[in-house]
Amino acid sequence: MSESNITKQALSNSLKQLMNEIPFDKISVGQICERCGMSRKSFYYHFKDKYDLVNWIFDSEIIKVISNDLNINCYQDRWKLIEDTCDYFYENRRFYRKALQIKGQNSFCDHFREFLEPVLKYRLSEIIGNDKIDDFVLNFCNDAIIDAMVRWIGNVNCMDSKEFVHKLKYLTKVICATISDEMEHME
């Protein structure tokens, strides 16, 4: 691991520890640095602010999770990606329960939305065609995913990721079958 990544990891571990103890809005950059024995100068060399650090934690960790699932070729592969992503969120739910509640500029929800948009755009273009994707479609799907994640992870007694994904699969199948049946009756 490079020295830069060692520093970033130390800062991220410090922030995670602090988020277990106090609300995010009460955490200062000084506290993050003090916890891991680094200077504010080191922090600002790597990150713009504490929001940027939260986003880096997600980016650096989610890449490790999904890198094994990048060769998506079939229905099962797509669900494997969703399962692995949900497993990651569930395993890190204490952190994300708080990260998903951060409000304001540079919030994690905004970052997560930006992360999801190209993925959704690509997947939706395969399903409904590129010419049918507009801001309404992207925002609708993005909102549904983020709201479902916030509600799921936000619950202190949330179901485990296997149950969550099972429910997603079930609902997806039922809704798609219902829509397909209704479309056939309309023709």
Coordinates of C-alpha atoms in Angstrom, one line a residue:
M1 CA 0.0 0.0 0.0
S2 CA 1.4 3.4 -0.9
E3 CA 2.2 6.0 1.8
S4 CA -0.7 8.1 0.5
N5 CA -3.1 5.3 0.9
I6 CA -1.8 4.4 4.3
T7 CA -2.5 8.1 5.4
K8 CA -5.9 8.0 3.8
Q9 CA -6.8 4.7 5.5
A10 CA -5.6 6.0 8.9
L11 CA -7.8 9.1 8.5
S12 CA -10.8 7.0 7.4
N13 CA -10.4 4.6 10.4
S14 CA -10.3 7.6 12.6
L15 CA -13.5 9.1 11.1
K16 CA -15.3 5.7 11.4
Q17 CA -14.3 5.4 15.1
L18 CA -15.5 9.0 15.7
M19 CA -18.8 8.4 13.9
N20 CA -19.4 5.5 16.3
E21 CA -19.1 7.9 19.2
I22 CA -20.6 11.2 18.1
P23 CA -22.8 12.6 15.4
F24 CA -21.1 13.4 12.1
D25 CA -22.0 17.1 12.3
K26 CA -20.2 17.4 15.6
I27 CA -16.9 15.9 14.2
S28 CA -14.2 18.3 13.3
V29 CA -11.2 17.7 11.0
G30 CA -9.1 18.5 14.1
Q31 CA -10.7 15.5 15.9
I32 CA -10.1 13.2 13.0
C33 CA -6.4 14.2 12.8
E34 CA -5.9 14.0 16.6
R35 CA -7.4 10.5 16.7
C36 CA -4.9 9.1 14.3
G37 CA -1.9 11.4 15.2
M38 CA -1.8 13.3 11.9
S39 CA -1.7 17.0 11.1
R40 CA -4.5 19.0 9.6
K41 CA -2.0 19.8 6.8
S42 CA -1.9 16.0 6.0
F43 CA -5.7 15.8 6.0
Y44 CA -6.1 18.8 3.6
Y45 CA -3.4 17.4 1.4
H46 CA -5.6 14.4 0.7
F47 CA -9.2 15.6 1.3
K48 CA -11.1 18.8 0.8
D49 CA -13.2 18.3 3.9
K50 CA -14.7 15.5 6.1
Y51 CA -17.5 15.0 3.4
D52 CA -14.8 14.2 0.9
L53 CA -13.3 11.6 3.3
V54 CA -16.7 9.9 3.7
N55 CA -17.0 9.7 -0.1
W56 CA -13.5 8.4 -0.5
I57 CA -14.3 5.6 2.0
F58 CA -17.2 4.5 -0.1
D59 CA -15.3 4.8 -3.4
S60 CA -12.2 2.9 -2.2
E61 CA -14.2 0.2 -0.5
I62 CA -16.9 -0.4 -3.1
I63 CA -14.3 -0.8 -5.8
K64 CA -13.0 -3.8 -3.9
V65 CA -16.5 -5.2 -3.6
I66 CA -17.7 -4.8 -7.2
S67 CA -14.4 -5.4 -9.0
N68 CA -15.1 -9.2 -9.0
D69 CA -18.5 -8.5 -10.6
L70 CA -17.5 -6.3 -13.5
N71 CA -18.0 -9.0 -16.2
I72 CA -21.8 -8.8 -16.0
N73 CA -23.2 -11.0 -18.8
C74 CA -26.5 -12.4 -17.5
Y75 CA -29.4 -12.0 -15.1
Q76 CA -27.6 -14.0 -12.4
D77 CA -24.5 -11.8 -12.7
R78 CA -26.5 -8.7 -12.2
W79 CA -28.1 -10.1 -9.0
K80 CA -24.6 -11.1 -7.8
L81 CA -23.5 -7.5 -8.1
I82 CA -26.6 -6.4 -6.2
E83 CA -26.0 -9.1 -3.5
D84 CA -22.4 -8.2 -3.1
T85 CA -23.2 -4.5 -2.8
C86 CA -25.9 -5.1 -0.3
D87 CA -23.6 -7.4 1.7
Y88 CA -21.1 -4.5 1.8
F89 CA -23.7 -2.0 3.0
Y90 CA -25.0 -4.4 5.6
E91 CA -21.5 -5.3 6.9
N92 CA -20.8 -1.6 7.2
R93 CA -24.3 -0.5 8.3
R94 CA -23.2 1.4 11.4
F95 CA -21.1 3.7 9.3
Y96 CA -23.6 4.0 6.4
R97 CA -26.6 4.4 8.7
K98 CA -24.9 7.7 9.7
A99 CA -23.4 8.5 6.3
L100 CA -26.8 8.3 4.6
Q101 CA -28.2 10.8 7.1
I102 CA -25.6 13.5 6.3
K103 CA -27.3 16.5 4.8
G104 CA -26.1 19.5 2.8
Q105 CA -23.5 20.1 0.1
N106 CA -21.2 17.2 -0.6
S107 CA -23.4 14.8 1.3
F108 CA -22.9 11.0 0.9
C109 CA -26.4 10.7 -0.6
D110 CA -25.5 13.1 -3.4
H111 CA -22.2 11.2 -4.0
F112 CA -24.0 7.9 -4.0
R113 CA -26.5 9.3 -6.5
E114 CA -23.7 10.5 -8.8
F115 CA -22.1 7.0 -8.5
L116 CA -25.4 5.2 -9.4
E117 CA -26.4 7.5 -12.4
P118 CA -24.1 6.0 -15.1
V119 CA -24.7 2.5 -13.9
L120 CA -28.5 3.1 -14.1
K121 CA -28.2 4.8 -17.4
Y122 CA -26.3 1.9 -18.9
R123 CA -28.6 -0.8 -17.5
L124 CA -31.8 1.1 -18.4
S125 CA -30.5 1.7 -21.9
E126 CA -30.3 -2.1 -22.3
I127 CA -33.8 -2.6 -21.0
I128 CA -35.8 0.3 -22.5
G129 CA -33.5 1.8 -25.0
N130 CA -31.3 4.9 -24.9
D131 CA -33.8 7.2 -26.5
K132 CA -36.3 6.6 -23.6
I133 CA -33.9 7.6 -20.8
D134 CA -34.4 11.2 -19.6
D135 CA -33.9 13.0 -16.3
F136 CA -37.3 11.8 -15.1
V137 CA -36.4 8.1 -15.6
L138 CA -33.0 8.4 -14.1
N139 CA -34.2 10.4 -11.1
F140 CA -37.1 8.0 -10.5
C141 CA -34.8 5.0 -10.4
N142 CA -32.1 6.7 -8.5
D143 CA -34.6 7.9 -5.9
A144 CA -36.1 4.5 -5.5
I145 CA -32.7 2.9 -4.9
I146 CA -31.4 5.5 -2.5
D147 CA -34.7 5.7 -0.5
A148 CA -34.8 1.9 -0.2
M149 CA -31.2 1.9 1.0
V150 CA -31.8 4.7 3.5
R151 CA -34.9 3.0 4.9
W152 CA -33.2 -0.4 5.1
I153 CA -29.8 0.6 6.5
G154 CA -31.4 3.4 8.6
N155 CA -33.4 0.9 10.6
V156 CA -31.3 -0.1 13.7
N157 CA -32.9 -3.5 13.5
C158 CA -32.6 -3.9 9.8
M159 CA -33.0 -7.3 8.1
D160 CA -29.8 -8.9 6.9
S161 CA -28.6 -8.4 3.3
K162 CA -29.8 -11.8 2.2
E163 CA -33.3 -11.2 3.2
F164 CA -33.2 -7.6 1.7
V165 CA -32.0 -8.9 -1.7
H166 CA -34.5 -11.8 -1.6
K167 CA -37.4 -9.3 -1.1
L168 CA -36.0 -7.1 -3.9
K169 CA -35.9 -10.1 -6.2
Y170 CA -39.4 -11.2 -5.3
L171 CA -40.9 -7.7 -5.8
T172 CA -39.0 -7.2 -9.1
K173 CA -40.3 -10.5 -10.5
V174 CA -43.9 -9.9 -9.3
I175 CA -44.0 -6.3 -10.6
C176 CA -42.5 -7.2 -13.9
A177 CA -44.9 -10.2 -14.4
T178 CA -47.8 -8.0 -13.5
I179 CA -46.8 -5.3 -15.9
S180 CA -46.2 -7.8 -18.6
D181 CA -49.6 -9.4 -18.1
E182 CA -51.3 -6.0 -18.2
M183 CA -49.4 -5.0 -21.4
E184 CA -50.6 -8.2 -23.1
H185 CA -54.2 -7.4 -22.2
M186 CA -53.9 -3.9 -23.6
E187 CA -52.9 -5.1 -27.0

